[in-house]
Short mmCIF file of C-alpha atoms in Angstrom, two decimals:
data_model
loop_
_atom_site.label_atom_id
_atom_site.label_comp_id
_atom_site.label_asym_id
_atom_site.label_seq_id
_atom_site.Cartn_x
_atom_site.Cartn_y
_atom_site.Cartn_z
CA MET A 260 103.23 -1.10 -175.18
CA TRP A 261 100.13 -1.38 -176.82
CA LEU A 262 99.15 -4.74 -174.31
CA GLN A 263 100.12 -2.29 -171.23
CA ALA A 264 98.32 0.41 -172.71
CA LEU A 265 95.10 -1.84 -172.85
CA VAL A 266 95.18 -3.42 -169.37
CA TRP A 267 95.82 0.02 -167.84
CA GLY A 268 92.87 1.65 -169.66
CA THR A 269 91.02 -0.98 -168.73
CA VAL A 270 91.99 -1.29 -165.34
CA ALA A 271 90.98 2.40 -164.97
CA GLY A 272 87.70 2.09 -166.53
CA ALA A 273 86.85 -1.15 -163.76
CA ALA A 274 86.81 1.63 -161.46
CA LEU A 275 83.55 2.53 -162.94
CA VAL A 276 82.49 -1.19 -162.22
CA LEU A 277 83.57 -1.06 -158.42
CA GLY A 278 81.64 2.41 -157.60
CA SER A 279 78.33 0.87 -159.57
CA ALA A 280 78.40 -2.53 -157.70
CA LEU A 281 79.21 -0.64 -154.30
CA ALA A 282 75.60 1.76 -155.22
CA TRP A 283 73.71 -1.13 -156.47
CA ASN A 284 74.21 -3.59 -153.49
CA TRP A 285 74.26 -0.71 -150.80
CA VAL A 286 72.22 2.45 -150.04
CA ILE A 287 75.06 5.43 -150.33
CA PRO A 288 74.54 8.42 -148.35
CA ALA A 289 74.02 11.37 -150.30
CA LYS A 290 76.35 13.36 -148.62
CA LEU A 291 79.02 10.57 -149.21
CA VAL A 292 78.23 10.75 -152.88
CA SER A 293 78.66 14.17 -153.05
CA SER A 294 81.69 14.27 -150.79
CA ILE A 295 83.72 11.62 -153.16
CA MET A 296 82.50 13.30 -156.35
CA SER A 297 83.99 16.87 -155.29
CA PHE A 298 87.17 14.68 -154.13
CA GLY A 299 87.32 13.26 -157.81
CA ALA A 300 87.16 16.50 -159.40
CA GLY A 301 89.93 17.62 -157.69
CA VAL A 302 92.21 14.51 -158.25
CA LEU A 303 91.10 15.54 -162.03
CA ILE A 304 91.63 19.02 -162.26
CA SER A 305 95.04 18.22 -160.55
CA ALA A 306 96.10 15.33 -162.35
CA LEU A 307 94.92 17.79 -166.09
CA ALA A 308 97.59 20.74 -164.54
CA PHE A 309 100.19 18.83 -163.80
CA GLU A 310 100.19 15.54 -165.81
CA LEU A 311 98.46 17.24 -168.99
CA VAL A 312 98.79 20.44 -169.80
CA ASP A 313 102.02 21.29 -168.19
CA GLU A 314 103.90 18.16 -170.03
CA ALA A 315 102.12 18.94 -173.25
CA VAL A 316 103.31 22.78 -173.31
CA GLN A 317 107.05 20.95 -172.48
CA GLU A 318 106.45 18.20 -175.42
CA GLY A 319 105.03 20.54 -178.18
CA GLY A 320 104.93 24.23 -177.52
CA LEU A 321 102.33 26.37 -176.33
CA TRP A 322 100.34 27.23 -179.19
CA PRO A 323 99.35 23.28 -179.90
CA THR A 324 98.53 23.05 -176.39
CA VAL A 325 95.89 26.09 -176.23
CA THR A 326 94.61 25.53 -179.78
CA GLY A 327 94.03 21.30 -178.41
CA PHE A 328 92.26 22.06 -174.88
CA LEU A 329 89.83 24.27 -176.61
CA THR A 330 88.52 22.27 -179.29
CA GLY A 331 88.63 19.47 -177.06
CA SER A 332 86.59 21.65 -174.52
CA ILE A 333 84.18 22.50 -177.62
CA VAL A 334 83.60 19.46 -178.93
CA TYR A 335 83.09 18.02 -175.46
CA VAL A 336 80.73 20.76 -174.43
CA GLY A 337 78.63 20.19 -178.03
CA ALA A 338 78.42 16.82 -177.54
CA ASN A 339 77.24 16.78 -174.21
CA MET A 340 74.63 19.39 -175.04
CA LEU A 341 73.09 17.02 -177.99
CA LEU A 342 73.01 13.92 -175.70
CA ALA A 343 71.35 16.41 -172.90
CA ARG A 344 68.29 16.68 -175.01
CA SER A 345 68.23 12.83 -174.99
CA GLY A 346 68.47 12.48 -172.20
CA ALA A 347 71.55 12.20 -170.68
CA LYS A 348 71.52 15.73 -168.82
CA HIS A 349 71.72 14.08 -165.44
CA ARG A 350 73.69 11.18 -166.01
CA LYS A 351 76.02 11.61 -162.96
CA ARG A 352 73.20 12.56 -160.66
CA SER A 353 71.98 10.46 -158.04
CA ARG A 354 69.25 11.91 -156.49
CA GLY A 355 66.43 10.87 -158.98
CA GLN A 356 67.07 13.82 -161.42
CA GLN A 357 67.52 10.99 -164.37
CA PRO A 358 64.57 10.32 -166.52
CA SER A 359 63.06 6.63 -166.89
CA GLU A 360 63.00 5.06 -170.21
CA GLN A 361 59.23 5.13 -169.93
CA GLU A 362 59.66 8.97 -169.00
CA SER A 363 62.09 9.84 -171.63
CA PRO A 364 61.97 7.18 -174.92
CA GLY A 365 65.88 6.89 -175.70
CA SER A 366 67.08 8.13 -172.93
CA GLY A 367 69.20 4.91 -171.76
CA THR A 368 70.88 4.85 -175.05
CA ALA A 369 71.83 8.53 -174.07
CA ILE A 370 73.13 7.77 -171.15
CA ALA A 371 75.28 5.10 -172.19
CA PHE A 372 76.94 7.53 -174.96
CA GLY A 373 77.28 9.81 -172.19
CA ALA A 374 79.22 7.78 -169.98
CA LEU A 375 81.33 6.54 -172.81
CA LEU A 376 81.68 10.61 -174.09
CA ASP A 377 83.41 10.97 -170.28
CA GLY A 378 85.29 8.01 -170.02
CA ILE A 379 87.16 8.36 -173.29
CA PRO A 380 89.29 11.28 -173.37
CA GLU A 381 90.65 10.13 -169.62
CA SER A 382 91.33 6.45 -171.16
CA ILE A 383 93.07 8.04 -174.35
CA VAL A 384 95.51 10.35 -171.95
CA LEU A 385 96.78 6.73 -170.36
CA GLY A 386 97.71 5.49 -173.95
CA VAL A 387 99.78 8.77 -174.61
CA GLY A 388 101.56 9.08 -171.67
CA LEU A 389 103.03 5.60 -172.60
CA VAL A 390 104.16 7.18 -176.04
CA THR A 391 105.74 9.86 -173.88
CA ALA A 392 107.26 8.48 -170.96
CA GLY A 393 107.62 5.30 -171.45
CA SER A 394 105.22 3.78 -168.80
CA VAL A 395 102.03 4.61 -167.74
CA SER A 396 101.97 7.88 -165.02
CA PRO A 397 100.91 6.65 -161.72
CA ALA A 398 99.26 9.92 -160.96
CA MET A 399 97.35 10.18 -163.81
CA LEU A 400 96.08 6.51 -163.46
CA ALA A 401 95.31 6.96 -159.75
CA ALA A 402 93.38 10.11 -161.20
CA VAL A 403 91.33 8.39 -163.17
CA PHE A 404 90.82 5.54 -161.14
CA LEU A 405 89.88 7.44 -158.41
CA SER A 406 87.06 9.85 -159.97
CA ASN A 407 86.09 6.92 -161.81
CA VAL A 408 84.65 5.45 -158.55
CA PRO A 409 82.77 8.16 -157.76
CA GLU A 410 80.91 8.56 -161.15
CA GLY A 411 80.03 4.72 -161.26
CA LEU A 412 78.53 5.20 -157.59
CA SER A 413 76.84 8.28 -158.50
CA GLY A 414 75.45 7.70 -162.06
CA THR A 415 74.46 3.96 -160.73
CA ALA A 416 72.45 5.26 -157.94
CA GLY A 417 71.00 7.36 -160.36
CA MET A 418 69.82 4.43 -162.75
CA LYS A 419 68.60 2.60 -159.99
CA LYS A 420 65.77 5.55 -158.45
CA ALA A 421 64.84 5.73 -162.53
CA GLY A 422 64.42 1.66 -162.49
CA ARG A 423 66.77 0.34 -164.84
CA SER A 424 67.73 -3.11 -164.79
CA ALA A 425 70.96 -4.42 -163.40
CA ARG A 426 71.64 -6.19 -166.59
CA TYR A 427 71.57 -2.36 -168.05
CA VAL A 428 73.46 -0.90 -165.26
CA PHE A 429 76.27 -3.64 -165.43
CA GLY A 430 76.39 -3.89 -168.64
CA LEU A 431 76.98 -0.25 -169.51
CA TRP A 432 79.86 0.11 -166.86
CA GLY A 433 81.33 -3.17 -167.85
CA GLY A 434 81.09 -2.05 -171.58
CA ILE A 435 82.61 1.43 -170.99
CA ALA A 436 85.67 -0.26 -168.94
CA LEU A 437 86.40 -2.39 -171.49
CA LEU A 438 86.00 0.65 -174.86
CA CYS A 439 88.44 2.40 -172.31
CA GLY A 440 91.42 -0.11 -172.15
CA LEU A 441 90.76 0.04 -175.75
CA ALA A 442 90.96 3.82 -176.49
CA SER A 443 94.25 3.73 -174.37
CA MET A 444 95.15 1.02 -176.62
CA ILE A 445 94.35 3.54 -179.83
CA GLY A 446 95.94 6.55 -178.24
CA TYR A 447 99.12 4.63 -177.90
CA ALA A 448 98.83 3.13 -181.33
CA THR A 449 98.01 6.03 -183.66
CA LEU A 450 100.25 8.36 -181.53
CA GLU A 451 103.39 6.08 -181.02
CA ASN A 452 105.61 7.85 -183.95
CA ALA A 453 103.76 11.35 -183.29
CA SER A 454 105.56 14.99 -183.47
CA GLY A 455 105.98 16.44 -179.88
CA GLY A 456 103.30 19.04 -181.49
CA VAL A 457 100.65 16.82 -182.40
CA ILE A 458 101.12 14.39 -179.12
CA ALA A 459 100.61 18.09 -176.99
CA PHE A 460 97.48 18.81 -179.54
CA ILE A 461 95.78 15.16 -178.97
CA THR A 462 97.03 15.29 -175.42
CA THR A 463 94.69 18.46 -174.79
CA VAL A 464 91.84 17.78 -176.59
CA ALA A 465 91.64 15.17 -173.93
CA ALA A 466 92.32 17.18 -171.22
CA GLY A 467 89.82 20.09 -172.60
CA GLY A 468 87.15 17.46 -172.55
CA ILE A 469 87.76 16.39 -169.31
CA LEU A 470 87.61 19.55 -167.57
CA ALA A 471 84.48 20.38 -169.16
CA MET A 472 83.04 16.92 -168.30
CA VAL A 473 84.24 17.67 -164.59
CA ALA A 474 82.11 21.51 -164.76
CA ASP A 475 79.41 19.57 -166.13
CA THR A 476 78.43 16.78 -164.65
CA MET A 477 80.56 16.40 -161.65
CA ILE A 478 80.74 19.39 -159.77
CA PRO A 479 77.08 19.96 -159.96
CA GLU A 480 76.49 16.62 -158.39
CA ALA A 481 79.34 17.36 -155.77
CA PHE A 482 77.47 20.31 -154.78
CA GLU A 483 74.51 18.65 -154.60
CA GLU A 484 74.25 17.69 -150.71
CA HIS A 485 77.67 18.78 -149.00
CA HIS A 486 77.85 22.33 -150.72
CA ASN A 487 79.42 23.69 -147.37
CA PHE A 488 82.55 21.47 -147.80
CA THR A 489 82.76 21.18 -151.62
CA GLY A 490 85.87 23.36 -151.89
CA LEU A 491 87.18 21.61 -148.92
CA THR A 492 87.50 18.09 -150.59
CA ALA A 493 88.22 19.26 -153.74
CA SER A 494 91.09 21.12 -152.25
CA ILE A 495 92.01 17.78 -150.59
CA GLY A 496 91.35 15.51 -153.65
CA PHE A 497 93.63 18.23 -155.87
CA LEU A 498 96.72 17.92 -153.12
CA THR A 499 95.85 13.63 -153.11
CA ALA A 500 96.72 13.74 -157.01
CA PHE A 501 99.50 16.04 -156.81
CA THR A 502 101.26 14.43 -154.24
CA ILE A 503 101.19 11.39 -156.31
CA HIS A 504 102.71 13.36 -158.94
CA GLN A 505 105.43 14.69 -157.05
CA VAL A 506 106.32 11.15 -155.38
CA GLY A 507 105.65 9.37 -159.04
CA GLY A 508 107.85 12.00 -160.75
#
């Protein structure tokens, strides 16, 4: 089971590398980047509602769920604020908002930590899903994968415009994909024998962090170019993940 957690977490993280490769080798139209990002945001919001929060309430009750979700949101926002001061505020932006290392020394490291901060909560919940259901959730795996592609795509487009090297870009995303696998494995291993309340708390800590990430980093990029259709595209993403949840459940 721990090996499954490692593999599925790495597979989901590998979507970052896929998105990065697309953005590095081709010039992706800004409206397409924006549309893909809004679709990914809708997918994640749906997965949070039906795969994480709803199941956490059923598994461990209301208060562990509420406390965990609020804790995750606060921790993510606090960490994100610290990283933003070091140059990682626009790590998912594709239109040149990211600073170069010359403009903001240390921003490359901050961007790397920021990308890791975004990816770890998603991976943990994949491992936790193996604890609660005995198998990885198809809907959650699809949600993480589908949202990681535009994250890698948009972030890499911005890094390329900021003058960062291919070695830095692919090393960053490749390393995060591996760490996502480890995070999923750790999530499974540490919670294998945990109570329902503890599992609900940890699950929603991750869920709160993911929702804060969507609002802070994905939605601004989604709204950048294609704002007239951002809501519709996000709705389609939401329904896509919901449909996978219903079929998979």
